[in-house]
Short mmCIF file of C-alpha atoms and ligand atoms in Angstrom, two decimals:
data_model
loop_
_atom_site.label_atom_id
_atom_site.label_comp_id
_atom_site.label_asym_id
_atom_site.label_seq_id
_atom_site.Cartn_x
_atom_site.Cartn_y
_atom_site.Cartn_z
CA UNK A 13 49.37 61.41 5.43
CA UNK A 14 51.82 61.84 7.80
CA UNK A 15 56.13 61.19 7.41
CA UNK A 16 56.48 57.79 8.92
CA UNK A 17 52.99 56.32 6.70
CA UNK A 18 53.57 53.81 4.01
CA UNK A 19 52.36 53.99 0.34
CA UNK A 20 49.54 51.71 2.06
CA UNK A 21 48.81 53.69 4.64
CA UNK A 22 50.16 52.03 7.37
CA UNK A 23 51.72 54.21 10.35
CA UNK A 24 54.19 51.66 10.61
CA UNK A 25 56.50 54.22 12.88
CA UNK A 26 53.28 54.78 15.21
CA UNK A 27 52.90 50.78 14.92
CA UNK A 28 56.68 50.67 16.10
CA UNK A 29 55.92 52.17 19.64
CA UNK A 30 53.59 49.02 20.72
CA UNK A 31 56.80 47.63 20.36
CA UNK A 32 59.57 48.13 22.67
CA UNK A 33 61.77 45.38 22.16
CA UNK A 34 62.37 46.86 18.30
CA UNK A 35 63.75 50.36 20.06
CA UNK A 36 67.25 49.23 21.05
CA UNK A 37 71.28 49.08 19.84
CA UNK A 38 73.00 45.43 19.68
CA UNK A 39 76.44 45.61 19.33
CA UNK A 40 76.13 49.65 19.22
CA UNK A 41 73.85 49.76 16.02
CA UNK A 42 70.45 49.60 15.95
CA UNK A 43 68.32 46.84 15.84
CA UNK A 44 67.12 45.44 12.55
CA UNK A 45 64.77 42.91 13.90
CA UNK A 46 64.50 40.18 10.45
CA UNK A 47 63.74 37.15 12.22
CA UNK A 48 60.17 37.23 12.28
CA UNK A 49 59.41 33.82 10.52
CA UNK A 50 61.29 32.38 13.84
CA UNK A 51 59.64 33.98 16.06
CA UNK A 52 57.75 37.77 15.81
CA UNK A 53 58.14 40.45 18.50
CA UNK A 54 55.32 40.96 20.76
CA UNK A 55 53.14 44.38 21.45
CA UNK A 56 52.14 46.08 24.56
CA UNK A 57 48.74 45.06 24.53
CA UNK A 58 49.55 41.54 24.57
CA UNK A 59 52.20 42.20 27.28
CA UNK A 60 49.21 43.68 29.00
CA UNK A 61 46.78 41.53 28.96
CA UNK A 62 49.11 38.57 30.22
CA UNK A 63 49.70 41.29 32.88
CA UNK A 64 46.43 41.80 33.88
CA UNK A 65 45.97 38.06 34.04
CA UNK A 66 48.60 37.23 36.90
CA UNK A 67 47.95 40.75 38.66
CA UNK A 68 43.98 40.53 39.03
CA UNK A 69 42.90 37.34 37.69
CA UNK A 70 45.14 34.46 38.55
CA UNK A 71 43.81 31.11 39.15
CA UNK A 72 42.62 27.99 37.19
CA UNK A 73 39.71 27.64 34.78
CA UNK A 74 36.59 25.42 34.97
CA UNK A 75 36.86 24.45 38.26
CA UNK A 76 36.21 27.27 41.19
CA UNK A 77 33.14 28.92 41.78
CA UNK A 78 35.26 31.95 43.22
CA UNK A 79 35.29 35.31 41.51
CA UNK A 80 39.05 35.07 40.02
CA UNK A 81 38.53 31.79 38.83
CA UNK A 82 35.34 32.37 36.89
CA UNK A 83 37.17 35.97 35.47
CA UNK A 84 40.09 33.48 34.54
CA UNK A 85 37.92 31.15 32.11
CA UNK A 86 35.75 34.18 30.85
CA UNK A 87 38.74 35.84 29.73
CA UNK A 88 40.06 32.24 28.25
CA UNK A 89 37.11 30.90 26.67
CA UNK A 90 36.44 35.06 24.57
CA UNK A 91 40.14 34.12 23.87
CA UNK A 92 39.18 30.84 21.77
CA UNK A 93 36.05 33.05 20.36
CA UNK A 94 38.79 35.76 19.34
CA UNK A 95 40.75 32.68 17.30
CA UNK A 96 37.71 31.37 16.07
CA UNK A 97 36.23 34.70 14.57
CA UNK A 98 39.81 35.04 13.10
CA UNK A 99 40.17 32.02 11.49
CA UNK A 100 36.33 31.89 10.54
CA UNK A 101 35.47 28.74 12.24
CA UNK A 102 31.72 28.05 12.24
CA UNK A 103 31.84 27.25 16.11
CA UNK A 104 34.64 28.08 18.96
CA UNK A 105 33.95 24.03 19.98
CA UNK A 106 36.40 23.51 16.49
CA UNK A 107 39.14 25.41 18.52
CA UNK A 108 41.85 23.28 20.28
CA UNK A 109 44.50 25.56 22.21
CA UNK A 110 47.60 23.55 21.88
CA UNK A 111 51.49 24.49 22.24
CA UNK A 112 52.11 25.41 19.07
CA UNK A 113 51.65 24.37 15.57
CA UNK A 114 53.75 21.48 16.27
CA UNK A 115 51.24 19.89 18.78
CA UNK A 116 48.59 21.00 16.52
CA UNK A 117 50.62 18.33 14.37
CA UNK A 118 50.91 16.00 16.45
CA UNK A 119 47.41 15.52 18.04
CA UNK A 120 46.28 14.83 14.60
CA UNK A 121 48.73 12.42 13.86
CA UNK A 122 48.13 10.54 16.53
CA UNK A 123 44.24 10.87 17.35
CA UNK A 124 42.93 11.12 13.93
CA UNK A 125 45.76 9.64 12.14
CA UNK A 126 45.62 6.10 14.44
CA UNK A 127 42.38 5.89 13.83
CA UNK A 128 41.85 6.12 10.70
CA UNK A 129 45.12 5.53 8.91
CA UNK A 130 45.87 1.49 7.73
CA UNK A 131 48.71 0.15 6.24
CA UNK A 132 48.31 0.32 2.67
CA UNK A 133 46.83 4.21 2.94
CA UNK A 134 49.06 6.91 1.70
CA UNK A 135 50.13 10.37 3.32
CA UNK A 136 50.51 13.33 1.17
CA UNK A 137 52.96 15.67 2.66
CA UNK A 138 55.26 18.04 0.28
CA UNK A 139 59.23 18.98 -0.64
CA UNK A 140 58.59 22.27 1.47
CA UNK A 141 57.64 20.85 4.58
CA UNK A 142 59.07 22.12 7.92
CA UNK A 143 60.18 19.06 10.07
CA UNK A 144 57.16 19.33 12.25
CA UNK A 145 55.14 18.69 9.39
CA UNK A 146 57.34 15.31 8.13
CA UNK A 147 58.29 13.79 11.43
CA UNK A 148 54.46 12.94 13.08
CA UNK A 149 53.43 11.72 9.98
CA UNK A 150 56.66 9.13 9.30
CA UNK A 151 56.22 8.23 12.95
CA UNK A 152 52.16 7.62 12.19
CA UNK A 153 53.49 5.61 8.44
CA UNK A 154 56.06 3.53 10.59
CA UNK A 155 53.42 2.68 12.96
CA UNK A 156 50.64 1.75 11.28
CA UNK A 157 52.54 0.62 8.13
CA UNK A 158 50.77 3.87 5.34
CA UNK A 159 53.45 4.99 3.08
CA UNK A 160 54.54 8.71 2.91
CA UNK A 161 54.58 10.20 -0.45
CA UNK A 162 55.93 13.77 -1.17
CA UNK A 163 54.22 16.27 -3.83
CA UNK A 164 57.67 17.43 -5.58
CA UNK A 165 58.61 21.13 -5.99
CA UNK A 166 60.46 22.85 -9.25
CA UNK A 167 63.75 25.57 -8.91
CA UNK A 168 61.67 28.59 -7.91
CA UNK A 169 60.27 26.54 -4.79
CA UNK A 170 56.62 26.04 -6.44
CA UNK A 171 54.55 22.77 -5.47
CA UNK A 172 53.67 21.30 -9.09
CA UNK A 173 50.43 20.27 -9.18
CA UNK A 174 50.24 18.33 -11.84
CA UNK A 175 52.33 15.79 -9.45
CA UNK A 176 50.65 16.70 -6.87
CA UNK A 177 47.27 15.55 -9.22
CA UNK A 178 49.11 12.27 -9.92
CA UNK A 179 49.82 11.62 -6.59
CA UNK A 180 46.46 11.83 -5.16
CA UNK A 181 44.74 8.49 -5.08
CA UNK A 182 41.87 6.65 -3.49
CA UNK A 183 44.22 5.37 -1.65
CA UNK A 184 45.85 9.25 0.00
CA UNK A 185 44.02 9.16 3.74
CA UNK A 186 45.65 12.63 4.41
CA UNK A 187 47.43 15.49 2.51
CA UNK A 188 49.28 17.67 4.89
CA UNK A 189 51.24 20.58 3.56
CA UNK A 190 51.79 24.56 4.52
CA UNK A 191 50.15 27.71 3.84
CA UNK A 192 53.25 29.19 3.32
CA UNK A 193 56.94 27.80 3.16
CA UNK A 194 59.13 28.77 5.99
CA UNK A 195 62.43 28.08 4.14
CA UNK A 196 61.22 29.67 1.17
CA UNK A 197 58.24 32.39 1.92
CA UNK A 198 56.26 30.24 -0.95
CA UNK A 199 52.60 30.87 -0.69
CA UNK A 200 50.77 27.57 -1.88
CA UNK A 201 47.60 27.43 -3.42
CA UNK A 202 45.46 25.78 -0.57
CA UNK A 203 42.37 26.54 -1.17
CA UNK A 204 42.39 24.52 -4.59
CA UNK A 205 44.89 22.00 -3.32
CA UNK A 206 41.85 20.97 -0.79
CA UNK A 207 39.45 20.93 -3.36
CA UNK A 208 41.57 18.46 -5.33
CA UNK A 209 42.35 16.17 -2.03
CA UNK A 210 38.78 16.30 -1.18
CA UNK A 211 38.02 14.93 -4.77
CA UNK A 212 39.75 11.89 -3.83
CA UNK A 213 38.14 11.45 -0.10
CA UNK A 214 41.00 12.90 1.59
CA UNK A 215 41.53 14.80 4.45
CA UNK A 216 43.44 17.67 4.41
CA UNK A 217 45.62 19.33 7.86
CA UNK A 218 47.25 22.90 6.90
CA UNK A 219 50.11 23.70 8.73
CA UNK A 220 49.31 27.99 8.78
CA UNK A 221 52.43 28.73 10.78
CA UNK A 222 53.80 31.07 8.15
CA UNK A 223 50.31 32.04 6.87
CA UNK A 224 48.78 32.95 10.06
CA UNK A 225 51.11 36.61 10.57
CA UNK A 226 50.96 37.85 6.74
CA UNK A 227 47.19 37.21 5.72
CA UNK A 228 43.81 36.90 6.22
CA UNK A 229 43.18 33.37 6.81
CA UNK A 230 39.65 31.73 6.48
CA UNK A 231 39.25 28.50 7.04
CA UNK A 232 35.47 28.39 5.90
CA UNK A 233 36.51 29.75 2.41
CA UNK A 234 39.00 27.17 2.40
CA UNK A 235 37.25 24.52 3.60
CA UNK A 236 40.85 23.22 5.45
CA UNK A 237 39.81 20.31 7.48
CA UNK A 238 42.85 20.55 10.26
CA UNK A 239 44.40 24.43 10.22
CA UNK A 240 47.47 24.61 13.07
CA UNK A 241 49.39 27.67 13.97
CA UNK A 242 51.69 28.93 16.66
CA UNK A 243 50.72 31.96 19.07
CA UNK A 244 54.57 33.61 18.74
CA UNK A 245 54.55 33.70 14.59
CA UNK A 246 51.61 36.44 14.93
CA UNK A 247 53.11 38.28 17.81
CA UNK A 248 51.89 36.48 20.86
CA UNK A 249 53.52 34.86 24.04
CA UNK A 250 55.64 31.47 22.72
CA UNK A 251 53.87 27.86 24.36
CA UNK A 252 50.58 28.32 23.03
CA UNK A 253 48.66 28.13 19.31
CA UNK A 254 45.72 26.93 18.55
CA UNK A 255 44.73 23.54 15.85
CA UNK A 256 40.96 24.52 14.25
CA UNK A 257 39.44 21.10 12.98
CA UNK A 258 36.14 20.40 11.67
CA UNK A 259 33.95 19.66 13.94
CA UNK A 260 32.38 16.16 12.95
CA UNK A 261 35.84 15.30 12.42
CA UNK A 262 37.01 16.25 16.08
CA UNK A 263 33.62 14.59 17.24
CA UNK A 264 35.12 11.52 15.80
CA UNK A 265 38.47 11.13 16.70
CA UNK A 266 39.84 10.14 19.94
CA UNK A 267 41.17 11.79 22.97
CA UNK A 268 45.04 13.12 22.56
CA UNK A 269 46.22 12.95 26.07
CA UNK A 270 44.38 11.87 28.98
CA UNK A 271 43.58 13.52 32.65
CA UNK A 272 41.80 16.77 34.07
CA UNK A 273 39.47 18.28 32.27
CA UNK A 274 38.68 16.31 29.24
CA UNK A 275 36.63 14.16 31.13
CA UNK A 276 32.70 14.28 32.00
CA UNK A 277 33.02 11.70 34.19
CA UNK A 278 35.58 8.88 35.74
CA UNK A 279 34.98 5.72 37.33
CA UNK A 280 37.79 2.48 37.34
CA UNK A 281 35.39 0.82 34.89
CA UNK A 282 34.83 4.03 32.44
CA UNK A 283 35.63 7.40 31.47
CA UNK A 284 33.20 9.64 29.50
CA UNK A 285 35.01 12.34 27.54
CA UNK A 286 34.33 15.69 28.13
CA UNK A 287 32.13 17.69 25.05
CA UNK A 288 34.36 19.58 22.17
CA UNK A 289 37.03 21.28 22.52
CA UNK A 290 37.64 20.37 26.29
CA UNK A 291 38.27 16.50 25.01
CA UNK A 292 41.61 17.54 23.76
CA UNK A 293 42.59 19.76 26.54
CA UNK A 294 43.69 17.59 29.48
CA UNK A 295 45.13 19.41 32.51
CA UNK A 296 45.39 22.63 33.43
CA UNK A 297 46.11 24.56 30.26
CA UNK A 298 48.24 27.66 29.18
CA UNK A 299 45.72 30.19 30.93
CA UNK A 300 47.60 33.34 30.34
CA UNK A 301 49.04 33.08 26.98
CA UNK A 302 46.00 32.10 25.76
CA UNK A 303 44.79 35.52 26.53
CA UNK A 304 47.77 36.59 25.18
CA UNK A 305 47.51 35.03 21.92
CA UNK A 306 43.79 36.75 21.76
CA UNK A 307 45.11 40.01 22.43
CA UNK A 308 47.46 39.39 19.66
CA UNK A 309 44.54 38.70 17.52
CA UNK A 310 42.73 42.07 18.30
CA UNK A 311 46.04 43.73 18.03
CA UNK A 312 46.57 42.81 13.92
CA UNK A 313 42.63 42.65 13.41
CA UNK A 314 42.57 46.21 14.18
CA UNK A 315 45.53 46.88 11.97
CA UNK A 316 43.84 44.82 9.16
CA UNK A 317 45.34 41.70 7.65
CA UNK A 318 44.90 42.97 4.27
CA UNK A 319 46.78 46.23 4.96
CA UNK A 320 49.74 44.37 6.17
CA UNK A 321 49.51 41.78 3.50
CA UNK A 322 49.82 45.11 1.34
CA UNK A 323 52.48 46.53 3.00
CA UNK A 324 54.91 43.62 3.19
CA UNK A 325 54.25 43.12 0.04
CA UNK A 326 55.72 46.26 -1.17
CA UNK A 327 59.10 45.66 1.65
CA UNK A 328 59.42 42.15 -0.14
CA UNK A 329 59.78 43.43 -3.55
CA UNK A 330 62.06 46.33 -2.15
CA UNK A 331 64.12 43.60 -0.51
CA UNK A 332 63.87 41.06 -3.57
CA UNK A 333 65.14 43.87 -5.51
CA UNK A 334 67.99 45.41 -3.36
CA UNK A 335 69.43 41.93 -2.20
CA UNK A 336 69.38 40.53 -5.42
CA UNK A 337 71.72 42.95 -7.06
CA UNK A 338 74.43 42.49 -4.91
CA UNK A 339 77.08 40.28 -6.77
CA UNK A 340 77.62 36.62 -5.41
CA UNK A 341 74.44 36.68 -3.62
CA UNK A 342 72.07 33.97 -5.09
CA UNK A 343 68.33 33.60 -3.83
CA UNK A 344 67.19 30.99 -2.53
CA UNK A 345 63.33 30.40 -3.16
CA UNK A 346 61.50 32.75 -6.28
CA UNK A 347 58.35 31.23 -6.53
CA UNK A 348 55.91 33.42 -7.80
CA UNK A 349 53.46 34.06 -4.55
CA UNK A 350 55.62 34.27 -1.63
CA UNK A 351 54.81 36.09 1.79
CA UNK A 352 57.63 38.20 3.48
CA UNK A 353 60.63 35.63 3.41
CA UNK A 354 63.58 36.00 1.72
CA UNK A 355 66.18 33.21 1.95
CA UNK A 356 69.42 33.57 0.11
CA UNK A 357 73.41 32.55 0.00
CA UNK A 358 76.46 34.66 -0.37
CA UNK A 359 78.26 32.44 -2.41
CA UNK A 360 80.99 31.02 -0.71
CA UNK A 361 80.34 31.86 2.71
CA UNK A 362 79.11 29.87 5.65
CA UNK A 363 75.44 31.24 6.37
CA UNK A 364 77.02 31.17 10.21
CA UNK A 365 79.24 33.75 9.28
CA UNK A 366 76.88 35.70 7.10
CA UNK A 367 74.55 35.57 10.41
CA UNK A 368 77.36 36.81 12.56
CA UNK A 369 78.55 39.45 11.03
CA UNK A 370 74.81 40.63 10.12
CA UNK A 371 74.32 40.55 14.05
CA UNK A 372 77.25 42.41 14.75
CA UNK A 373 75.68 45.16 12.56
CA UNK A 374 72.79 44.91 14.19
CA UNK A 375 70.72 42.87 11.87
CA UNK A 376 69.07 39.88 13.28
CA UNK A 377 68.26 37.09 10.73
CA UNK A 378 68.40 33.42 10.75
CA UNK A 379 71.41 31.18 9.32
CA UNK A 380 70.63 27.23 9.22
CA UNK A 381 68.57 24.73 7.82
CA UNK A 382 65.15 26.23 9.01
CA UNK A 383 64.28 22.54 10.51
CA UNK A 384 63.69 22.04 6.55
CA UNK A 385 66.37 19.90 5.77
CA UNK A 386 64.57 18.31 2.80
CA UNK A 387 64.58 21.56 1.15
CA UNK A 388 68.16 22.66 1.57
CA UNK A 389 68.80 19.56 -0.08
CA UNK A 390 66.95 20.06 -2.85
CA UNK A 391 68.98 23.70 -3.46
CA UNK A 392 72.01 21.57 -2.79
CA UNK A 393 72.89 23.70 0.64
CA UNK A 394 73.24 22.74 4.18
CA UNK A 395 71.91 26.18 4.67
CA UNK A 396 70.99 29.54 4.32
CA UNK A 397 70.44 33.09 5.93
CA UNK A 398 66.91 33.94 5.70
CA UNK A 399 65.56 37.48 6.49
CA UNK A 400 62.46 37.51 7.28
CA UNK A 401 59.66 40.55 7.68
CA UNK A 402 57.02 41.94 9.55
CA UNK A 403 54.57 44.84 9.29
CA UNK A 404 56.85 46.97 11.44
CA UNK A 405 60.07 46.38 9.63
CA UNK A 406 61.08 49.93 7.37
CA UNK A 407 62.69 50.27 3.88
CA UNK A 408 65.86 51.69 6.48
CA UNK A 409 66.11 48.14 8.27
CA UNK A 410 66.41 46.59 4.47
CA UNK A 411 69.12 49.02 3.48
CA UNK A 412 70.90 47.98 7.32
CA UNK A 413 70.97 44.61 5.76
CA UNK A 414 72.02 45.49 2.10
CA UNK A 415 75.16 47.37 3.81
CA UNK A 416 75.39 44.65 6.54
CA UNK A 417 75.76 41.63 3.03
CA UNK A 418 78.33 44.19 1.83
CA UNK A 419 80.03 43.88 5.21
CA UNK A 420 80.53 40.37 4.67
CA UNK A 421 81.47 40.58 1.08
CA UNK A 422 83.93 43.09 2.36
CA UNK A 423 85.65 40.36 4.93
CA UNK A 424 85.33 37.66 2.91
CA UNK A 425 85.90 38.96 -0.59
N1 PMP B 25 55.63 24.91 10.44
C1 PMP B 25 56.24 25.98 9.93
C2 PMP B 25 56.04 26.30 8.48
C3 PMP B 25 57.05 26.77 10.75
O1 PMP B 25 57.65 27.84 10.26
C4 PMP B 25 57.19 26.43 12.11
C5 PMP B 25 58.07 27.25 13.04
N2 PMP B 25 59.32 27.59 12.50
C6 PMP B 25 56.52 25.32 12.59
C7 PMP B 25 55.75 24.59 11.72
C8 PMP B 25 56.63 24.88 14.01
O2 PMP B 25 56.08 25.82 14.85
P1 PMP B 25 56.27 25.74 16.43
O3 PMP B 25 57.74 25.53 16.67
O4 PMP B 25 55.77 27.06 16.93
O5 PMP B 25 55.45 24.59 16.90
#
């Protein structure tokens, strides 16, 4: 084992060189990069392969017989194949490439949501939700005149399911809550929170943003109908993610957005939709960060999502344990399964500052609300600074931020 492996046996300082962006000084100090949840740093071969794309292969897909075009889709459409064998969809027609796990959101909101949501339905949505995953579905209740109900959460930032039990009604159309809390770094138990929606006929959308970076995800085992993430969480190019649905359920549900490509065929009178996935995917779409995104897919598979499941594990608890025993800090979140997150307040200081001075020591972390206003509420906060890991974050970068809180305990005191 060499100097730089971890107890798990990752080479996380060999790991560290695909990434160039982590090798630099801010403010003369070295970078602690802790703002993963927000958005994760991307690797060579991703940087590559979006490379490659404009320098050899540039043009549109599905529509030119040429040679560049026809490389173009064949290195799109093994993209979607790459999300689909990573998710463990039964068929690559069940993968929609959208912006982000906000559109992902959004398109079933509106397509499925429209048409099947009635006024007197219910939608299911949680205390831990991002805003991404509260707005579309107020805007879909407001519209069609279904009432939103929200599955409470205890202190630790836990989901209790025995409200959640209560809640769930013939008359909940749609539950839709995370993987894993962004605020918070809880880890929710989907798989049996499906099961239970199912029970009552519902449908169930999974917003995996969190999830998607910090473990293996299958969405077979957990028989999610909707599962959305973004392409930038799991260290690939921002402006693209993908939305996996079940396919008779896709089959169903109307088009999202109208134009190129989603058609089969167009006269004034009628339009026939184009098959699965292409129905949802009108206009040209985001060619190269879709490779991107399945280079970023490669790039983890090969490191193994249960190795760095293990290793952030073990920073987490390091971090728990090092940030909690400074005085005046308070934690924000505890629930028992959480992925890499840790969210916390030192008391009596503006998370602004706290995030300022961190930077100015070189640590990068977020300070606000973490578009979860709901749930700095609930903790009684308008926000908090949140740290948040990756696979190639070190024990080092966690002491940088222990010393860093002392910093501002030291200025504020
Ligand atoms: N859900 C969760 C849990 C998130 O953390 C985020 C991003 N912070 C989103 C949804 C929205 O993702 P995006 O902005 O990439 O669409």
């Amino acid at each position: 084992m060499s100097a730089s492996m971890s107890a798990v046996g990752l080479d996380v300082q060999a790991l560290r060189r695909d990434f160039p962006s982590l090798d630099q000084q801010v403010h003369d100090k070295p970078l602690a990069y802790l703002d993963n949840a927000a958005s994760a740093q991307t690797p060579l071969p991703v940087i590559d392969a979006i490379r490659d794309h404009y320098l050899r292969d540039r043009s549109n897909v599905h529509r030119g017989v040429h040679e560049l075009s026809q490389r173009a889709t064949n290195a799109y459409e093994k993209a979607r194949v790459k999300v689909q064998r990573f998710l463990n969809a039964p068929s690559y027609e069940e993968i929609i490439w959208t912006r982000g796990t906000t559109e992902g959101v959004n398109l079933v909101a509106s397509s499925w949501g429209r048409a099947n949501v009635r006024a007197g339905d219910e939608v299911l949505i949680s205390a831990l939700e991002h805003h991404s995953n509260i707005v579309p579905w107020q805007m879909l209740c407001q519209q069609s005149g279904a009432t939103l109900r929200v599955i409470p959460m205890n202190q630790a930032g836990e989901l209790l399911q025995d409200e959640y039990e209560r809640l769930l009604t013939e008359r909940t159309k749609l539950v839709a809550v995370n993987h894993v809390s962004n605020a918070l770094g809880t880890i929710n138990p989907v798989r049996e929170m499906i099961a239970k929606a199912h029970a009552v006929g519902a449908v169930v959308l999974i917003d995996g943003a969190q999830a998607i970076p910090h473990m293996a995800v299958d969405v077979r085992a957990l028989d999610a109908d909707f599962y959305a993430f973004s392409g930038h969480k799991i260290f690939g190019p921002t402006g693209i993610g993908a939305l996996y649905g079940k396919k008779a359920l896709l089959e169903a549900m109307p088009p999202y957005q109208g134009g190129g490509d989603m058609i089969a065929s167009v006269t004034f009178e009628k339009t026939i939709y184009n098959d699965l996935p292409y129905k949802f995917e009108a206009g040209t779409p985001n060619i190269a960060d879709a490779i991107g995104l399945g280079a970023a897919v490669d790039y983890v598979q090969k490191i193994g999502m249960d190795a760095i499941a293990a290793y952030e594990a073990e920073l987490l608890s390091y971090a728990t344990e090092k940030v909690a025993a400074i005085d005046g800090v308070r934690l924000i979140g505890t629930a028992r399964h959480k992925a890499s997150v840790l969210s916390f307040e030192v008391v009596g200081v503006h998370p602004h500052d706290v995030g300022t001075i961190l930077d100015r020591e070189g640590v990068a972390v977020r300070a606000g609300h973490h578009c979860a206003q709901p749930v700095m509420e609930f903790y009684g906060v308008a926000a908090t600074t949140r740290a948040s890991f990756a696979f190639y974050n070190t024990r080092e970068e966690i002491d940088q931020l222990v010393g860093a809180i002392g910093k501002v305990k030291e200025l504020f005191g």
